[in-house]
GROMACS .gro file of C-alpha atoms in nm:
model
  449
    1MET     CA    1   0.000   0.000   0.000
    2PRO     CA    2   0.155   0.336  -0.100
    3LYS     CA    3   0.243   0.571   0.180
    4GLY     CA    4   0.249   0.946   0.179
    5THR     CA    5   0.550   1.154   0.269
    6ARG     CA    6   0.615   1.106   0.640
    7LYS     CA    7   0.919   1.304   0.739
    8VAL     CA    8   0.911   1.672   0.655
    9VAL     CA    9   1.091   1.983   0.771
   10PHE     CA   10   0.917   2.321   0.770
   11SER     CA   11   1.083   2.637   0.646
   12PHE     CA   12   0.951   2.992   0.645
   13ASP     CA   13   1.212   3.166   0.431
   14GLU     CA   14   1.033   3.181   0.091
   15SER     CA   15   0.940   3.542   0.007
   16HIS     CA   16   0.773   3.523  -0.335
   17LEU     CA   17   0.481   3.280  -0.299
   18THR     CA   18   0.118   3.373  -0.360
   19HIS     CA   19  -0.230   3.219  -0.358
   20PHE     CA   20  -0.332   3.461  -0.632
   21GLY     CA   21  -0.097   3.383  -0.920
   22GLY     CA   22  -0.359   3.473  -1.181
   23MET     CA   23  -0.371   3.829  -1.049
   24TRP     CA   24  -0.059   3.887  -1.257
   25LEU     CA   25  -0.297   3.893  -1.555
   26MET     CA   26  -0.506   4.163  -1.389
   27GLN     CA   27  -0.192   4.355  -1.296
   28GLN     CA   28  -0.070   4.343  -1.657
   29PHE     CA   29  -0.414   4.454  -1.779
   30CYS     CA   30  -0.414   4.751  -1.539
   31GLN     CA   31  -0.066   4.840  -1.662
   32ARG     CA   32  -0.193   4.848  -2.021
   33LEU     CA   33  -0.464   5.089  -1.904
   34ARG     CA   34  -0.195   5.289  -1.719
   35LEU     CA   35  -0.425   5.280  -1.417
   36ARG     CA   36  -0.157   5.367  -1.162
   37ALA     CA   37  -0.042   5.670  -1.361
   38ARG     CA   38  -0.398   5.787  -1.421
   39LEU     CA   39  -0.486   5.756  -1.052
   40GLN     CA   40  -0.181   5.963  -0.969
   41GLN     CA   41  -0.259   6.225  -1.234
   42TYR     CA   42  -0.634   6.267  -1.200
   43VAL     CA   43  -0.724   6.175  -0.839
   44ARG     CA   44  -0.562   6.435  -0.615
   45THR     CA   45  -0.603   6.351  -0.248
   46GLY     CA   46  -0.317   6.538  -0.083
   47LEU     CA   47  -0.290   6.238   0.154
   48ARG     CA   48  -0.002   6.020   0.257
   49VAL     CA   49  -0.118   5.771   0.518
   50SER     CA   50   0.153   5.582   0.713
   51ASP     CA   51   0.411   5.638   0.438
   52TYR     CA   52   0.184   5.498   0.165
   53PRO     CA   53   0.107   5.719  -0.136
   54SER     CA   54  -0.265   5.735  -0.209
   55THR     CA   55  -0.218   5.563  -0.547
   56GLU     CA   56  -0.080   5.251  -0.377
   57LEU     CA   57  -0.368   5.247  -0.130
   58PHE     CA   58  -0.623   5.277  -0.411
   59LEU     CA   59  -0.462   4.983  -0.593
   60ALA     CA   60  -0.438   4.777  -0.274
   61LEU     CA   61  -0.812   4.821  -0.215
   62LEU     CA   62  -0.905   4.754  -0.580
   63PHE     CA   63  -0.700   4.434  -0.599
   64SER     CA   64  -0.826   4.314  -0.261
   65VAL     CA   65  -1.185   4.350  -0.382
   66ILE     CA   66  -1.114   4.166  -0.707
   67MET     CA   67  -0.938   3.881  -0.524
   68GLY     CA   68  -1.238   3.824  -0.300
   69LEU     CA   69  -1.122   3.948   0.041
   70ARG     CA   70  -1.465   4.035   0.172
   71ARG     CA   71  -1.356   4.253   0.463
   72ILE     CA   72  -1.073   4.499   0.510
   73ASN     CA   73  -0.958   4.312   0.819
   74LYS     CA   74  -0.911   3.999   0.602
   75THR     CA   75  -0.631   4.167   0.407
   76GLU     CA   76  -0.384   4.062   0.675
   77ILE     CA   77  -0.306   3.752   0.467
   78LEU     CA   78  -0.148   3.979   0.205
   79GLN     CA   79   0.106   4.125   0.445
   80TYR     CA   80   0.327   3.820   0.396
   81ASN     CA   81   0.234   3.747   0.034
   82GLY     CA   82   0.560   3.844  -0.131
   83SER     CA   83   0.453   3.790  -0.491
   84PHE     CA   84   0.146   4.008  -0.445
   85LEU     CA   85   0.356   4.282  -0.286
   86GLU     CA   86   0.587   4.264  -0.586
   87MET     CA   87   0.280   4.298  -0.808
   88LEU     CA   88   0.182   4.623  -0.638
   89GLY     CA   89   0.538   4.745  -0.596
   90LEU     CA   90   0.507   4.754  -0.216
   91ALA     CA   91   0.759   4.660   0.049
   92ARG     CA   92   0.471   4.570   0.283
   93PHE     CA   93   0.094   4.561   0.256
   94PRO     CA   94  -0.104   4.827   0.449
   95ASP     CA   95  -0.289   4.700   0.754
   96GLN     CA   96  -0.662   4.741   0.809
   97THR     CA   97  -0.618   5.053   1.024
   98THR     CA   98  -0.425   5.225   0.745
   99LEU     CA   99  -0.687   5.135   0.483
  100ARG     CA  100  -0.980   5.252   0.697
  101ARG     CA  101  -0.801   5.575   0.789
  102PHE     CA  102  -0.735   5.638   0.420
  103LEU     CA  103  -1.103   5.592   0.330
  104ARG     CA  104  -1.215   5.821   0.614
  105ARG     CA  105  -0.975   6.098   0.512
  106LEU     CA  106  -1.074   6.107   0.145
  107SER     CA  107  -1.257   6.428   0.057
  108THR     CA  108  -1.575   6.445  -0.149
  109GLY     CA  109  -1.372   6.618  -0.421
  110SER     CA  110  -1.131   6.324  -0.441
  111ILE     CA  111  -1.420   6.079  -0.457
  112ARG     CA  112  -1.575   6.274  -0.746
  113GLN     CA  113  -1.239   6.268  -0.925
  114LEU     CA  114  -1.224   5.891  -0.878
  115ALA     CA  115  -1.574   5.855  -1.025
  116ARG     CA  116  -1.478   6.078  -1.319
  117LEU     CA  117  -1.168   5.867  -1.385
  118HIS     CA  118  -1.391   5.559  -1.386
  119ASP     CA  119  -1.627   5.725  -1.636
  120SER     CA  120  -1.330   5.828  -1.851
  121LEU     CA  121  -1.196   5.472  -1.865
  122ARG     CA  122  -1.541   5.335  -1.947
  123ALA     CA  123  -1.592   5.589  -2.228
  124TRP     CA  124  -1.241   5.513  -2.361
  125LEU     CA  125  -1.303   5.136  -2.370
  126TYR     CA  126  -1.666   5.157  -2.483
  127VAL     CA  127  -1.586   5.112  -2.854
  128LEU     CA  128  -1.404   4.781  -2.795
  129PRO     CA  129  -1.413   4.521  -2.929
  130THR     CA  130  -1.662   4.676  -3.177
  131PRO     CA  131  -1.862   5.001  -3.165
  132ARG     CA  132  -2.225   4.969  -3.057
  133SER     CA  133  -2.523   5.123  -3.233
  134SER     CA  134  -2.761   5.128  -2.933
  135VAL     CA  135  -2.759   5.130  -2.554
  136VAL     CA  136  -2.992   4.937  -2.321
  137LEU     CA  137  -2.973   5.059  -1.960
  138ASP     CA  138  -3.117   4.857  -1.670
  139VAL     CA  139  -3.197   5.044  -1.348
  140ASP     CA  140  -3.241   4.880  -1.008
  141SER     CA  141  -3.179   4.934  -0.636
  142VAL     CA  142  -3.064   4.708  -0.353
  143VAL     CA  143  -3.107   4.722   0.026
  144LEU     CA  144  -2.785   4.688   0.231
  145VAL     CA  145  -2.848   4.607   0.597
  146VAL     CA  146  -2.580   4.749   0.827
  147TYR     CA  147  -2.496   4.696   1.193
  148GLY     CA  148  -2.431   4.961   1.452
  149HIS     CA  149  -2.498   5.326   1.376
  150ALA     CA  150  -2.339   5.391   1.040
  151GLN     CA  151  -2.369   5.754   0.937
  152GLY     CA  152  -2.660   5.809   0.701
  153ALA     CA  153  -2.803   5.460   0.749
  154ALA     CA  154  -3.174   5.462   0.825
  155VAL     CA  155  -3.464   5.228   0.884
  156GLY     CA  156  -3.627   5.171   0.547
  157TYR     CA  157  -3.858   4.931   0.368
  158ASN     CA  158  -3.700   4.588   0.400
  159PRO     CA  159  -3.964   4.312   0.415
  160LYS     CA  160  -3.710   4.043   0.506
  161LYS     CA  161  -3.557   4.236   0.797
  162PRO     CA  162  -3.803   4.506   0.904
  163GLY     CA  163  -3.677   4.772   1.139
  164ARG     CA  164  -3.311   4.723   1.045
  165ARG     CA  165  -3.088   5.017   0.956
  166SER     CA  166  -2.968   5.012   0.597
  167TYR     CA  167  -2.844   5.192   0.289
  168HIS     CA  168  -3.038   5.182  -0.038
  169PRO     CA  169  -2.802   5.246  -0.335
  170LEU     CA  170  -2.928   5.288  -0.690
  171PHE     CA  171  -2.757   5.117  -0.987
  172CYS     CA  172  -2.757   5.133  -1.363
  173PHE     CA  173  -2.598   4.862  -1.583
  174GLU     CA  174  -2.542   4.861  -1.958
  175SER     CA  175  -2.700   4.543  -2.088
  176THR     CA  176  -2.489   4.464  -2.394
  177ALA     CA  177  -2.146   4.477  -2.232
  178HIS     CA  178  -2.276   4.387  -1.883
  179GLU     CA  179  -2.084   4.675  -1.729
  180PHE     CA  180  -2.166   4.920  -1.457
  181TRP     CA  181  -2.289   5.256  -1.592
  182HIS     CA  182  -2.374   5.469  -1.289
  183GLY     CA  183  -2.445   5.435  -0.917
  184MET     CA  184  -2.582   5.655  -0.639
  185TRP     CA  185  -2.539   5.599  -0.264
  186ARG     CA  186  -2.862   5.666  -0.069
  187ARG     CA  187  -3.005   5.645   0.279
  188GLY     CA  188  -3.200   5.333   0.372
  189ASN     CA  189  -3.533   5.516   0.394
  190ALA     CA  190  -3.509   5.641   0.035
  191GLY     CA  191  -3.782   5.504  -0.188
  192ALA     CA  192  -3.691   5.310  -0.500
  193SER     CA  193  -3.759   5.614  -0.721
  194THR     CA  194  -3.607   5.879  -0.492
  195GLY     CA  195  -3.377   6.096  -0.703
  196ILE     CA  196  -3.456   5.899  -1.018
  197LEU     CA  197  -3.481   6.193  -1.258
  198GLY     CA  198  -3.140   6.332  -1.166
  199PHE     CA  199  -3.003   5.978  -1.180
  200LEU     CA  200  -3.141   5.926  -1.533
  201ARG     CA  201  -2.996   6.258  -1.649
  202ILE     CA  202  -2.647   6.151  -1.536
  203CYS     CA  203  -2.691   5.812  -1.707
  204LEU     CA  204  -2.784   5.989  -2.030
  205ALA     CA  205  -2.492   6.232  -2.001
  206LYS     CA  206  -2.260   5.929  -2.016
  207VAL     CA  207  -2.408   5.800  -2.344
  208PRO     CA  208  -2.170   5.869  -2.638
  209SER     CA  209  -2.273   6.179  -2.828
  210SER     CA  210  -2.268   5.977  -3.152
  211LEU     CA  211  -2.582   5.789  -3.039
  212SER     CA  212  -2.921   5.956  -3.070
  213ARG     CA  213  -3.168   5.946  -2.782
  214GLN     CA  214  -3.388   5.714  -2.991
  215ARG     CA  215  -3.112   5.451  -2.966
  216VAL     CA  216  -3.120   5.457  -2.582
  217ARG     CA  217  -3.371   5.233  -2.403
  218PHE     CA  218  -3.439   5.182  -2.033
  219ARG     CA  219  -3.579   4.881  -1.846
  220MET     CA  220  -3.710   4.923  -1.491
  221ASP     CA  221  -3.921   4.738  -1.239
  222SER     CA  222  -4.241   4.864  -1.075
  223GLY     CA  223  -4.052   5.062  -0.810
  224PHE     CA  224  -3.982   5.325  -1.077
  225PHE     CA  225  -4.331   5.329  -1.228
  226GLY     CA  226  -4.480   5.677  -1.214
  227ARG     CA  227  -4.581   5.983  -1.411
  228ARG     CA  228  -4.256   6.174  -1.359
  229THR     CA  229  -4.035   5.892  -1.488
  230VAL     CA  230  -4.253   5.811  -1.788
  231GLU     CA  231  -4.305   6.172  -1.895
  232PHE     CA  232  -3.934   6.251  -1.853
  233LEU     CA  233  -3.835   5.965  -2.084
  234ASP     CA  234  -4.111   6.056  -2.332
  235GLY     CA  235  -3.988   6.415  -2.334
  236ILE     CA  236  -3.628   6.330  -2.422
  237GLY     CA  237  -3.720   6.064  -2.677
  238CYS     CA  238  -3.576   5.754  -2.505
  239GLY     CA  239  -3.744   5.417  -2.524
  240TYR     CA  240  -3.857   5.238  -2.208
  241VAL     CA  241  -4.030   4.933  -2.067
  242ILE     CA  242  -4.141   4.972  -1.705
  243VAL     CA  243  -4.337   4.718  -1.500
  244ALA     CA  244  -4.674   4.871  -1.404
  245LYS     CA  245  -4.777   4.890  -1.040
  246GLU     CA  246  -5.064   4.664  -0.943
  247TYR     CA  247  -5.326   4.935  -0.905
  248PRO     CA  248  -5.684   4.797  -0.915
  249THR     CA  249  -5.770   5.007  -1.222
  250ILE     CA  250  -5.464   4.880  -1.415
  251LYS     CA  251  -5.535   4.519  -1.314
  252ALA     CA  252  -5.895   4.552  -1.430
  253ALA     CA  253  -5.791   4.706  -1.763
  254ALA     CA  254  -5.534   4.428  -1.816
  255GLN     CA  255  -5.797   4.160  -1.761
  256ARG     CA  256  -6.035   4.328  -2.010
  257ALA     CA  257  -5.772   4.353  -2.288
  258HIS     CA  258  -5.821   4.169  -2.617
  259PHE     CA  259  -5.577   3.875  -2.617
  260THR     CA  260  -5.399   3.683  -2.891
  261ALA     CA  261  -5.321   3.319  -2.819
  262LEU     CA  262  -4.968   3.177  -2.812
  263GLN     CA  263  -4.838   2.827  -2.743
  264ALA     CA  264  -4.886   2.647  -2.409
  265GLY     CA  265  -5.178   2.869  -2.313
  266TRP     CA  266  -4.982   3.197  -2.305
  267GLN     CA  267  -5.159   3.506  -2.441
  268TYR     CA  268  -5.072   3.870  -2.508
  269GLY     CA  269  -5.266   4.192  -2.553
  270GLU     CA  270  -5.246   4.566  -2.504
  271PHE     CA  271  -5.460   4.860  -2.396
  272ALA     CA  272  -5.441   5.239  -2.372
  273TYR     CA  273  -5.482   5.380  -2.023
  274GLN     CA  274  -5.436   5.716  -1.850
  275PRO     CA  275  -5.355   5.671  -1.479
  276GLN     CA  276  -5.481   5.938  -1.245
  277GLY     CA  277  -5.266   6.250  -1.263
  278TRP     CA  278  -5.101   6.156  -1.594
  279ARG     CA  279  -5.134   6.408  -1.877
  280GLN     CA  280  -5.232   6.163  -2.151
  281PRO     CA  281  -5.305   5.795  -2.213
  282HIS     CA  282  -5.010   5.561  -2.255
  283ARG     CA  283  -4.964   5.222  -2.413
  284PHE     CA  284  -4.978   4.928  -2.173
  285VAL     CA  285  -4.898   4.573  -2.284
  286VAL     CA  286  -4.999   4.259  -2.098
  287VAL     CA  287  -4.882   3.899  -2.122
  288ARG     CA  288  -5.060   3.631  -1.923
  289ARG     CA  289  -4.983   3.264  -1.861
  290PRO     CA  290  -5.191   2.982  -1.713
  291ILE     CA  291  -5.136   2.935  -1.342
  292PRO     CA  292  -4.931   2.614  -1.294
  293GLU     CA  293  -5.114   2.317  -1.145
  294ASP     CA  294  -4.831   2.260  -0.899
  295PRO     CA  295  -4.924   2.476  -0.594
  296GLN     CA  296  -4.558   2.532  -0.503
  297GLU     CA  297  -4.471   2.655  -0.852
  298ALA     CA  298  -4.781   2.874  -0.854
  299ARG     CA  299  -4.679   3.040  -0.524
  300GLN     CA  300  -4.343   3.135  -0.675
  301LEU     CA  301  -4.514   3.360  -0.929
  302THR     CA  302  -4.503   3.715  -0.794
  303LEU     CA  303  -4.743   3.845  -1.059
  304PHE     CA  304  -5.103   3.937  -0.993
  305LYS     CA  305  -5.343   3.652  -1.067
  306ASP     CA  306  -5.705   3.572  -1.127
  307ARG     CA  307  -5.855   3.222  -1.114
  308ARG     CA  308  -5.685   3.106  -1.433
  309TYR     CA  309  -5.395   3.337  -1.526
  310ALA     CA  310  -5.091   3.520  -1.391
  311TYR     CA  311  -5.031   3.860  -1.556
  312HIS     CA  312  -4.727   4.067  -1.662
  313VAL     CA  313  -4.819   4.432  -1.730
  314PHE     CA  314  -4.581   4.698  -1.868
  315VAL     CA  315  -4.602   5.060  -1.979
  316THR     CA  316  -4.391   5.125  -2.288
  317ASN     CA  317  -4.337   5.358  -2.582
  318LEU     CA  318  -4.156   5.097  -2.794
  319GLU     CA  319  -4.313   5.010  -3.128
  320MET     CA  320  -4.300   4.634  -3.077
  321THR     CA  321  -4.562   4.366  -3.043
  322PRO     CA  322  -4.658   4.294  -2.681
  323TRP     CA  323  -4.477   3.961  -2.696
  324ARG     CA  324  -4.156   4.128  -2.819
  325VAL     CA  325  -4.185   4.384  -2.541
  326TYR     CA  326  -4.211   4.101  -2.288
  327LEU     CA  327  -3.906   3.923  -2.435
  328PHE     CA  328  -3.710   4.250  -2.439
  329TYR     CA  329  -3.785   4.312  -2.071
  330ASN     CA  330  -3.688   3.955  -1.979
  331GLY     CA  331  -3.331   4.043  -2.069
  332ARG     CA  332  -3.329   4.258  -1.756
  333ALA     CA  333  -3.288   3.941  -1.548
  334GLN     CA  334  -2.912   3.997  -1.589
  335ILE     CA  335  -2.932   4.286  -1.341
  336GLU     CA  336  -3.046   4.049  -1.067
  337LYS     CA  337  -2.731   3.847  -1.130
  338ASN     CA  338  -2.525   4.167  -1.112
  339ASN     CA  339  -2.686   4.261  -0.780
  340ARG     CA  340  -2.614   3.918  -0.634
  341GLU     CA  341  -2.253   3.951  -0.747
  342PHE     CA  342  -2.220   4.289  -0.577
  343LEU     CA  343  -2.365   4.152  -0.255
  344TYR     CA  344  -2.192   3.815  -0.235
  345ASP     CA  345  -1.890   3.804  -0.469
  346TYR     CA  346  -1.793   4.167  -0.419
  347PRO     CA  347  -1.799   4.300  -0.061
  348LEU     CA  348  -2.086   4.546  -0.110
  349GLY     CA  349  -2.269   4.384   0.181
  350LYS     CA  350  -1.966   4.440   0.410
  351ILE     CA  351  -1.952   4.817   0.447
  352PRO     CA  352  -1.613   4.888   0.610
  353THR     CA  353  -1.670   5.202   0.821
  354GLN     CA  354  -1.931   5.407   1.010
  355SER     CA  355  -1.854   5.716   0.800
  356TRP     CA  356  -2.089   5.817   0.517
  357THR     CA  357  -1.811   5.971   0.304
  358ALA     CA  358  -1.576   5.674   0.355
  359ASN     CA  359  -1.851   5.433   0.256
  360VAL     CA  360  -1.924   5.636  -0.058
  361ALA     CA  361  -1.552   5.613  -0.144
  362PHE     CA  362  -1.555   5.236  -0.090
  363PHE     CA  363  -1.869   5.211  -0.305
  364GLN     CA  364  -1.697   5.393  -0.592
  365LEU     CA  365  -1.386   5.175  -0.561
  366LEU     CA  366  -1.599   4.861  -0.566
  367LEU     CA  367  -1.778   4.972  -0.883
  368LEU     CA  368  -1.445   5.049  -1.053
  369ALA     CA  369  -1.316   4.705  -0.950
  370ALA     CA  370  -1.629   4.544  -1.096
  371ASN     CA  371  -1.578   4.715  -1.430
  372LEU     CA  372  -1.207   4.627  -1.437
  373VAL     CA  373  -1.317   4.263  -1.422
  374HIS     CA  374  -1.584   4.317  -1.693
  375TRP     CA  375  -1.332   4.490  -1.922
  376PHE     CA  376  -1.081   4.213  -1.858
  377LYS     CA  377  -1.339   3.950  -1.959
  378ARG     CA  378  -1.449   4.144  -2.267
  379LEU     CA  379  -1.108   4.240  -2.402
  380CYS     CA  380  -0.874   3.964  -2.286
  381LEU     CA  381  -1.057   3.633  -2.238
  382PRO     CA  382  -1.217   3.416  -2.509
  383ALA     CA  383  -1.575   3.508  -2.596
  384SER     CA  384  -1.707   3.197  -2.418
  385TRP     CA  385  -1.611   3.361  -2.085
  386SER     CA  386  -1.804   3.683  -2.144
  387GLN     CA  387  -2.099   3.567  -1.928
  388ALA     CA  388  -1.884   3.414  -1.654
  389THR     CA  389  -1.943   3.534  -1.299
  390LEU     CA  390  -1.670   3.691  -1.091
  391GLU     CA  391  -1.657   3.377  -0.877
  392THR     CA  392  -1.588   3.170  -1.190
  393ILE     CA  393  -1.316   3.410  -1.306
  394ARG     CA  394  -1.155   3.395  -0.962
  395THR     CA  395  -1.168   3.016  -0.942
  396ASP     CA  396  -1.047   2.949  -1.297
  397PHE     CA  397  -0.795   3.231  -1.346
  398LEU     CA  398  -0.709   3.442  -1.042
  399VAL     CA  399  -0.679   3.211  -0.740
  400LEU     CA  400  -0.379   3.003  -0.845
  401PRO     CA  401  -0.077   2.897  -0.638
  402ALA     CA  402   0.228   3.061  -0.793
  403LYS     CA  403   0.589   3.151  -0.729
  404LEU     CA  404   0.779   3.447  -0.871
  405VAL     CA  405   1.139   3.361  -0.961
  406ARG     CA  406   1.423   3.522  -1.149
  407VAL     CA  407   1.555   3.315  -1.440
  408GLY     CA  408   1.849   3.477  -1.615
  409HIS     CA  409   1.731   3.831  -1.686
  410ARG     CA  410   1.360   3.750  -1.679
  411ASN     CA  411   1.092   3.742  -1.411
  412VAL     CA  412   0.902   3.413  -1.436
  413VAL     CA  413   0.573   3.334  -1.260
  414LYS     CA  414   0.563   2.957  -1.202
  415LEU     CA  415   0.209   2.813  -1.208
  416PRO     CA  416   0.075   2.459  -1.143
  417HIS     CA  417   0.176   2.193  -1.396
  418ASP     CA  418  -0.175   2.047  -1.440
  419TYR     CA  419  -0.362   2.379  -1.455
  420HIS     CA  420  -0.672   2.315  -1.672
  421HIS     CA  421  -0.692   2.654  -1.843
  422GLN     CA  422  -0.334   2.699  -1.959
  423ARG     CA  423  -0.438   2.777  -2.317
  424GLU     CA  424  -0.691   3.042  -2.214
  425PHE     CA  425  -0.449   3.189  -1.960
  426LEU     CA  426  -0.174   3.231  -2.219
  427GLN     CA  427  -0.423   3.363  -2.473
  428ALA     CA  428  -0.532   3.627  -2.220
  429ALA     CA  429  -0.168   3.723  -2.160
  430ARG     CA  430  -0.115   3.764  -2.536
  431SER     CA  431  -0.437   3.966  -2.570
  432ILE     CA  432  -0.320   4.203  -2.297
  433ALA     CA  433   0.018   4.247  -2.465
  434ARG     CA  434  -0.147   4.321  -2.802
  435LEU     CA  435  -0.426   4.542  -2.664
  436ARG     CA  436  -0.459   4.858  -2.871
  437ILE     CA  437  -0.721   5.113  -2.779
  438PRO     CA  438  -0.820   5.358  -3.054
  439GLY     CA  439  -0.846   5.725  -2.983
  440THR     CA  440  -0.695   5.943  -2.711
  441PHE     CA  441  -0.775   5.907  -2.344
  442ARG     CA  442  -0.975   6.209  -2.223
  443PHE     CA  443  -1.065   6.288  -1.865
  444CYS     CA  444  -1.444   6.331  -1.862
  445GLN     CA  445  -1.621   6.632  -1.724
  446GLU     CA  446  -1.838   6.566  -1.422
  447ALA     CA  447  -2.192   6.468  -1.519
  448HIS     CA  448  -2.454   6.696  -1.365
  449ARG     CA  449  -2.816   6.629  -1.286
   0.00000   0.00000   0.00000
């Protein structure tokens, strides 16, 4: 019977090991974007915390988020990770006190500069790999429960944990490239549509000027249904599909609509309706499906129901058939995946401080980290990885045992012999080396409401 190795001697003198060997790909990608230089040039903090320049602290936080360290106090493992320190160009990794102090001391002006740099990078990379002729923007919000008395947190509407203090940030994602477009940090007692018009104006200000407003379409759930949102989008000429609220008058009109039959008992129809306070009638489309016979499956439907059908009702200005409108809105399911990623794969649910301004800074860093991963997938990995989650990217590419060694006059990162994705890894490295971005980088002006 074979026996394992029995006699071993332990040594603690190796200085260039890492659990995150694949992060060298991300480091090389950030170098191609000249991220360090751009942080230094465009984000002026005037801070130097514990002998660390602010640029190094920004990069330390960004890389920690991407690697999956869910709390700032979990970054201690990186203080003796020599290869990772070499990656960042640090002699030692900042401790949790240094990182929290840095976030607390960032000014609102520095945070706005960071957000503008993010917007500038997104606009610069938007045309790759091919220019797009339209933009589909998905808007949603998420409740973040916090503990203690974080500044600005408030008791809001949270049916799962009523009475808990929380934040309620607002998000917008671009559907085609699956990248973050805009975000707003809000108190927990803010309604879903609080500040929505200013938010939409900023989203539109980030759309390339080469695209007309008719090529921009929004998808939103019922939390954003209302006269102000609909009339604003009508007025600027953008398309939209918004889930209608379940008002009794809308439900009654949906049930009276003339329906066209589809397969498996599904039906679609439409009706014109002018809700109270609206200036004119609008087009509503309705799709209904038979209620499943399985009681458990039927309970999972969150739609309004009568004895036979469950109903989907939308208000829209798109010139599509009701069924096409329904299929178009179904693409918004991607935003639920993005929200889950932010909460569980990124540390959005682990707010690091009690300070409002520091938490806004962390929020902006997290969103930049998320887009760095999206850009990396889009521009460096094979197309089959474009829909991969962050957890998949980490598992298959980033979290790899590695050793940095010097061979002759070259730095060599040694990776596992039986690594399953060697071909894709090397292809990504070649894509990074060959990455050419057309046009000149321009630092965007701040978008105003």
